[in-house]
CSV table of N, CA and C in Angstrom, one decimal:
chain,number,residue,atom,x,y,z
A,1,UNK,N,57.5,75.0,12.4
A,1,UNK,CA,56.9,76.4,12.5
A,1,UNK,C,56.0,76.5,11.3
A,2,UNK,N,54.9,77.1,11.5
A,2,UNK,CA,53.9,77.2,10.4
A,2,UNK,C,54.3,78.5,9.6
A,3,UNK,N,54.5,78.3,8.3
A,3,UNK,CA,54.9,79.4,7.5
A,3,UNK,C,53.7,79.9,6.7
A,4,UNK,N,52.6,79.3,6.8
A,4,UNK,CA,51.4,79.8,6.0
A,4,UNK,C,51.0,81.2,6.6
A,5,UNK,N,50.6,82.0,5.6
A,5,UNK,CA,50.2,83.4,6.0
A,5,UNK,C,48.8,83.3,6.7
A,6,UNK,N,48.6,84.0,7.7
A,6,UNK,CA,47.3,84.2,8.3
A,6,UNK,C,46.8,85.5,7.9
A,7,UNK,N,45.5,85.7,7.8
A,7,UNK,CA,44.9,87.0,7.4
A,7,UNK,C,45.3,88.0,8.4
A,8,UNK,N,45.5,89.2,8.0
A,8,UNK,CA,46.0,90.3,8.9
A,8,UNK,C,44.8,90.7,9.8
A,9,UNK,N,45.2,90.9,11.1
A,9,UNK,CA,44.2,91.3,12.1
A,9,UNK,C,43.5,90.2,12.8
A,10,UNK,N,43.7,89.0,12.4
A,10,UNK,CA,43.0,87.8,13.1
A,10,UNK,C,43.9,87.2,14.1
A,11,UNK,N,43.3,86.8,15.2
A,11,UNK,CA,44.1,86.1,16.2
A,11,UNK,C,44.4,84.7,15.7
A,12,UNK,N,45.3,84.1,16.5
A,12,UNK,CA,45.7,82.7,16.2
A,12,UNK,C,44.5,81.8,16.1
A,13,UNK,N,43.6,81.9,17.1
A,13,UNK,CA,42.4,81.1,17.2
A,13,UNK,C,41.5,81.3,16.0
A,14,UNK,N,41.3,82.5,15.6
A,14,UNK,CA,40.4,82.8,14.5
A,14,UNK,C,41.0,82.3,13.2
A,15,UNK,N,42.3,82.4,13.0
A,15,UNK,CA,43.0,81.9,11.8
A,15,UNK,C,42.8,80.3,11.8
A,16,UNK,N,43.0,79.7,12.9
A,16,UNK,CA,42.8,78.2,13.0
A,16,UNK,C,41.4,77.8,12.6
A,17,UNK,N,40.4,78.6,13.1
A,17,UNK,CA,39.0,78.3,12.8
A,17,UNK,C,38.8,78.4,11.3
A,18,UNK,N,39.3,79.5,10.7
A,18,UNK,CA,39.1,79.7,9.3
A,18,UNK,C,39.7,78.6,8.5
A,19,UNK,N,40.9,78.1,8.9
A,19,UNK,CA,41.5,77.0,8.2
A,19,UNK,C,40.7,75.7,8.4
A,20,UNK,N,40.1,75.5,9.5
A,20,UNK,CA,39.3,74.3,9.7
A,20,UNK,C,38.1,74.3,8.9
A,21,UNK,N,37.4,75.5,8.8
A,21,UNK,CA,36.2,75.7,8.0
A,21,UNK,C,36.5,75.5,6.5
A,22,UNK,N,37.7,76.0,6.1
A,22,UNK,CA,38.0,75.8,4.7
A,22,UNK,C,38.3,74.3,4.4
A,23,UNK,N,39.0,73.6,5.3
A,23,UNK,CA,39.2,72.2,5.1
A,23,UNK,C,37.9,71.4,5.1
A,24,UNK,N,37.0,71.8,6.0
A,24,UNK,CA,35.7,71.1,6.0
A,24,UNK,C,34.9,71.4,4.7
A,25,UNK,N,35.0,72.5,4.2
A,25,UNK,CA,34.3,72.9,3.0
A,25,UNK,C,34.8,72.0,1.8
A,26,UNK,N,36.0,71.6,1.8
A,26,UNK,CA,36.6,70.8,0.7
A,26,UNK,C,36.3,69.3,0.9
A,27,UNK,N,35.7,68.9,2.0
A,27,UNK,CA,35.4,67.4,2.2
A,27,UNK,C,34.2,67.0,1.4
A,28,UNK,N,34.2,65.8,0.9
A,28,UNK,CA,33.0,65.3,0.2
A,28,UNK,C,31.9,65.0,1.3
A,29,UNK,N,30.6,65.1,0.9
A,29,UNK,CA,29.5,64.9,1.8
A,29,UNK,C,29.6,63.5,2.6
A,30,UNK,N,30.2,62.5,1.9
A,30,UNK,CA,30.2,61.2,2.5
A,30,UNK,C,31.2,61.1,3.7
A,31,UNK,N,32.1,62.1,3.8
A,31,UNK,CA,33.1,62.1,4.9
A,31,UNK,C,32.7,63.0,6.0
A,32,UNK,N,31.5,63.7,5.9
A,32,UNK,CA,31.1,64.6,6.9
A,32,UNK,C,30.1,63.9,7.9
A,33,UNK,N,30.4,64.0,9.2
A,33,UNK,CA,29.5,63.4,10.2
A,33,UNK,C,28.6,64.5,10.7
A,34,UNK,N,27.3,64.5,10.3
A,34,UNK,CA,26.4,65.5,10.6
A,34,UNK,C,25.6,65.3,11.8
A,35,UNK,N,25.9,64.2,12.6
A,35,UNK,CA,25.2,63.9,13.8
A,35,UNK,C,25.6,65.0,14.9
A,36,UNK,N,24.7,65.3,15.7
A,36,UNK,CA,24.9,66.3,16.8
A,36,UNK,C,25.2,65.5,18.1
A,37,UNK,N,26.5,65.6,18.6
A,37,UNK,CA,26.8,64.8,19.8
A,37,UNK,C,26.1,65.4,21.0
A,38,UNK,N,25.7,66.7,21.0
A,38,UNK,CA,25.0,67.3,22.1
A,38,UNK,C,23.5,67.1,22.1
A,39,UNK,N,23.0,66.6,21.0
A,39,UNK,CA,21.5,66.5,20.9
A,39,UNK,C,21.0,65.5,21.9
A,40,UNK,N,19.9,65.9,22.5
A,40,UNK,CA,19.2,65.1,23.5
A,40,UNK,C,18.1,64.3,22.7
A,41,UNK,N,17.6,63.3,23.3
A,41,UNK,CA,16.5,62.5,22.7
A,41,UNK,C,15.3,63.3,22.8
A,42,UNK,N,14.4,63.1,21.9
A,42,UNK,CA,13.1,63.8,22.0
A,42,UNK,C,12.3,63.3,23.1
A,43,UNK,N,11.6,64.2,23.8
A,43,UNK,CA,10.8,63.7,25.0
A,43,UNK,C,9.6,62.8,24.6
A,44,UNK,N,9.3,61.9,25.4
A,44,UNK,CA,8.2,61.0,25.2
A,44,UNK,C,6.9,61.8,25.7
A,45,UNK,N,6.0,62.1,24.8
A,45,UNK,CA,4.8,62.9,25.1
A,45,UNK,C,3.6,62.0,25.4
A,46,UNK,N,3.8,60.7,25.4
A,46,UNK,CA,2.7,59.7,25.6
A,46,UNK,C,2.0,60.0,26.9
A,47,UNK,N,2.7,60.3,28.0
A,47,UNK,CA,2.0,60.5,29.3
A,47,UNK,C,1.8,62.0,29.6
A,48,UNK,N,1.9,62.8,28.6
A,48,UNK,CA,1.8,64.3,28.9
A,48,UNK,C,0.3,64.6,29.2
A,49,UNK,N,0.1,65.6,30.0
A,49,UNK,CA,-1.2,66.0,30.4
A,49,UNK,C,-1.4,67.5,30.0
A,50,UNK,N,-2.3,67.7,29.1
A,50,UNK,CA,-2.6,69.1,28.7
A,50,UNK,C,-3.2,69.9,29.8
A,51,UNK,N,-2.6,71.1,30.0
A,51,UNK,CA,-3.2,72.0,31.0
A,51,UNK,C,-2.8,71.7,32.4
A,52,UNK,N,-1.8,70.9,32.6
A,52,UNK,CA,-1.4,70.5,34.0
A,52,UNK,C,-1.0,71.7,34.8
A,53,UNK,N,-0.2,72.6,34.2
A,53,UNK,CA,0.3,73.7,34.9
A,53,UNK,C,-0.5,75.0,34.6
A,54,UNK,N,-1.6,74.9,34.0
A,54,UNK,CA,-2.5,76.0,33.6
A,54,UNK,C,-3.1,76.6,34.9
A,55,UNK,N,-3.0,77.9,35.0
A,55,UNK,CA,-3.6,78.6,36.1
A,55,UNK,C,-4.5,79.7,35.5
A,56,UNK,N,-5.8,79.6,35.7
A,56,UNK,CA,-6.6,80.7,35.2
A,56,UNK,C,-6.3,82.0,35.7
A,57,UNK,N,-6.4,83.0,34.9
A,57,UNK,CA,-6.2,84.4,35.4
A,57,UNK,C,-7.3,84.8,36.3
A,58,UNK,N,-6.9,85.6,37.3
A,58,UNK,CA,-7.9,86.1,38.3
A,58,UNK,C,-8.2,87.6,37.9
A,59,UNK,N,-9.5,87.9,38.1
A,59,UNK,CA,-10.0,89.2,37.8
A,59,UNK,C,-10.6,89.8,39.1
A,60,UNK,N,-10.1,91.0,39.4
A,60,UNK,CA,-10.7,91.7,40.6
A,60,UNK,C,-12.0,92.3,40.2
A,61,UNK,N,-13.0,91.8,40.9
A,61,UNK,CA,-14.4,92.3,40.6
A,61,UNK,C,-15.2,92.4,41.9
A,62,UNK,N,-15.9,93.4,42.1
A,62,UNK,CA,-16.8,93.6,43.3
A,62,UNK,C,-18.0,92.7,43.1
A,63,UNK,N,-18.3,92.0,44.1
A,63,UNK,CA,-19.5,91.0,44.0
A,63,UNK,C,-20.3,91.2,45.3
A,64,UNK,N,-21.6,91.4,45.1
A,64,UNK,CA,-22.5,91.5,46.3
A,64,UNK,C,-22.9,90.1,46.7
A,65,UNK,N,-22.7,89.8,48.0
A,65,UNK,CA,-23.1,88.5,48.5
A,65,UNK,C,-23.9,88.8,49.8
A,66,UNK,N,-24.8,88.0,50.1
A,66,UNK,CA,-25.6,88.1,51.3
A,66,UNK,C,-24.6,88.0,52.5
A,67,UNK,N,-24.9,88.8,53.5
A,67,UNK,CA,-24.0,88.9,54.7
A,67,UNK,C,-23.8,87.6,55.4
A,68,UNK,N,-24.9,86.8,55.5
A,68,UNK,CA,-24.8,85.5,56.2
A,68,UNK,C,-24.0,84.5,55.4
A,69,UNK,N,-24.1,84.6,54.0
A,69,UNK,CA,-23.3,83.7,53.2
A,69,UNK,C,-21.8,84.0,53.3
A,70,UNK,N,-21.5,85.3,53.3
A,70,UNK,CA,-20.1,85.7,53.5
A,70,UNK,C,-19.6,85.4,54.9
A,71,UNK,N,-20.4,85.6,55.9
A,71,UNK,CA,-20.0,85.2,57.3
A,71,UNK,C,-19.7,83.7,57.4
A,72,UNK,N,-20.5,82.9,56.7
A,72,UNK,CA,-20.3,81.5,56.8
A,72,UNK,C,-19.0,81.1,56.2
A,73,UNK,N,-18.6,81.6,55.0
A,73,UNK,CA,-17.3,81.3,54.4
A,73,UNK,C,-16.2,81.9,55.2
A,74,UNK,N,-16.3,83.1,55.7
A,74,UNK,CA,-15.3,83.7,56.5
A,74,UNK,C,-15.0,82.9,57.8
A,75,UNK,N,-16.1,82.3,58.4
A,75,UNK,CA,-16.0,81.6,59.6
A,75,UNK,C,-15.1,80.3,59.4
A,76,UNK,N,-15.0,79.9,58.2
A,76,UNK,CA,-14.2,78.7,57.9
A,76,UNK,C,-12.7,78.9,57.9
A,77,UNK,N,-12.3,80.2,58.0
A,77,UNK,CA,-10.9,80.6,58.1
A,77,UNK,C,-10.3,81.0,56.8
A,78,UNK,N,-9.0,81.1,56.8
A,78,UNK,CA,-8.3,81.6,55.7
A,78,UNK,C,-8.6,80.8,54.4
A,79,UNK,N,-8.6,81.5,53.3
A,79,UNK,CA,-8.9,80.9,52.0
A,79,UNK,C,-10.3,80.8,51.6
A,80,UNK,N,-11.1,81.6,52.3
A,80,UNK,CA,-12.6,81.6,52.0
A,80,UNK,C,-12.9,82.0,50.6
A,81,UNK,N,-12.1,83.0,50.1
A,81,UNK,CA,-12.4,83.5,48.7
A,81,UNK,C,-12.1,82.4,47.7
A,82,UNK,N,-11.0,81.6,48.0
A,82,UNK,CA,-10.7,80.5,47.1
A,82,UNK,C,-11.8,79.4,47.1
A,83,UNK,N,-12.3,79.1,48.3
A,83,UNK,CA,-13.4,78.2,48.4
A,83,UNK,C,-14.6,78.6,47.7
A,84,UNK,N,-15.0,79.9,47.8
A,84,UNK,CA,-16.1,80.5,47.1
A,84,UNK,C,-15.9,80.3,45.6
A,85,UNK,N,-14.7,80.6,45.1
A,85,UNK,CA,-14.3,80.4,43.7
A,85,UNK,C,-14.5,79.0,43.3
A,86,UNK,N,-14.0,78.0,44.1
A,86,UNK,CA,-14.1,76.6,43.7
A,86,UNK,C,-15.6,76.2,43.6
A,87,UNK,N,-16.4,76.7,44.5
A,87,UNK,CA,-17.8,76.3,44.4
A,87,UNK,C,-18.5,76.9,43.2
A,88,UNK,N,-18.2,78.1,42.9
A,88,UNK,CA,-18.7,78.8,41.7
A,88,UNK,C,-18.2,78.1,40.4
A,89,UNK,N,-16.9,77.7,40.4
A,89,UNK,CA,-16.3,77.0,39.2
A,89,UNK,C,-17.0,75.6,39.0
A,90,UNK,N,-17.2,74.9,40.1
A,90,UNK,CA,-17.9,73.6,40.0
A,90,UNK,C,-19.3,73.7,39.4
A,91,UNK,N,-20.0,74.7,39.9
A,91,UNK,CA,-21.4,75.0,39.4
A,91,UNK,C,-21.3,75.4,37.9
A,92,UNK,N,-20.3,76.2,37.5
A,92,UNK,CA,-20.2,76.7,36.1
A,92,UNK,C,-19.9,75.5,35.2
A,93,UNK,N,-19.0,74.6,35.7
A,93,UNK,CA,-18.7,73.4,34.8
A,93,UNK,C,-19.9,72.5,34.7
A,94,UNK,N,-20.6,72.3,35.8
A,94,UNK,CA,-21.8,71.5,35.7
A,94,UNK,C,-22.8,72.1,34.7
A,95,UNK,N,-23.0,73.4,34.8
A,95,UNK,CA,-23.9,74.0,33.8
A,95,UNK,C,-23.5,73.9,32.4
A,96,UNK,N,-22.1,74.1,32.2
A,96,UNK,CA,-21.6,73.9,30.8
A,96,UNK,C,-21.8,72.5,30.3
A,97,UNK,N,-21.6,71.5,31.2
A,97,UNK,CA,-21.8,70.1,30.8
A,97,UNK,C,-23.2,69.8,30.4
A,98,UNK,N,-24.2,70.4,31.2
A,98,UNK,CA,-25.6,70.2,30.9
A,98,UNK,C,-25.9,70.9,29.5
A,99,UNK,N,-25.4,72.1,29.3
A,99,UNK,CA,-25.6,72.8,28.0
A,99,UNK,C,-25.1,72.0,26.8
A,100,UNK,N,-23.9,71.4,27.0
A,100,UNK,CA,-23.3,70.6,25.9
A,100,UNK,C,-24.1,69.4,25.7
A,101,UNK,N,-24.6,68.8,26.7
A,101,UNK,CA,-25.4,67.5,26.6
A,101,UNK,C,-26.7,67.8,25.9
A,102,UNK,N,-27.3,69.0,26.2
A,102,UNK,CA,-28.6,69.4,25.6
A,102,UNK,C,-28.4,69.7,24.1
A,103,UNK,N,-27.3,70.2,23.8
A,103,UNK,CA,-27.0,70.6,22.3
A,103,UNK,C,-26.9,69.3,21.5
A,104,UNK,N,-26.3,68.2,22.2
A,104,UNK,CA,-26.1,67.0,21.4
A,104,UNK,C,-27.4,66.2,21.2
A,105,UNK,N,-28.3,66.4,22.1
A,105,UNK,CA,-29.6,65.7,22.0
A,105,UNK,C,-30.5,66.2,20.9
């Protein structure tokens, strides 16, 4: 039977934890194992791709388009707004690349 006094108001588990912490505090550094058994290895970022899951924000904007242009894209079925956006993005990137190339020259 344990005759040591436990602090008043603490449960058995709390008293045991305090005793373990006090015992650990008295150990020399050479006897303390500081490795973390739950630690996972660091991920290998060599094959990481920046922006892989990036999705540009969408902005609701009214845009005037010629009727025949809109009819053409709508005739291609669902997703016509996405296709229009892809075409505009391709043109934007081409223009940006040309601007950057001109600045370097």
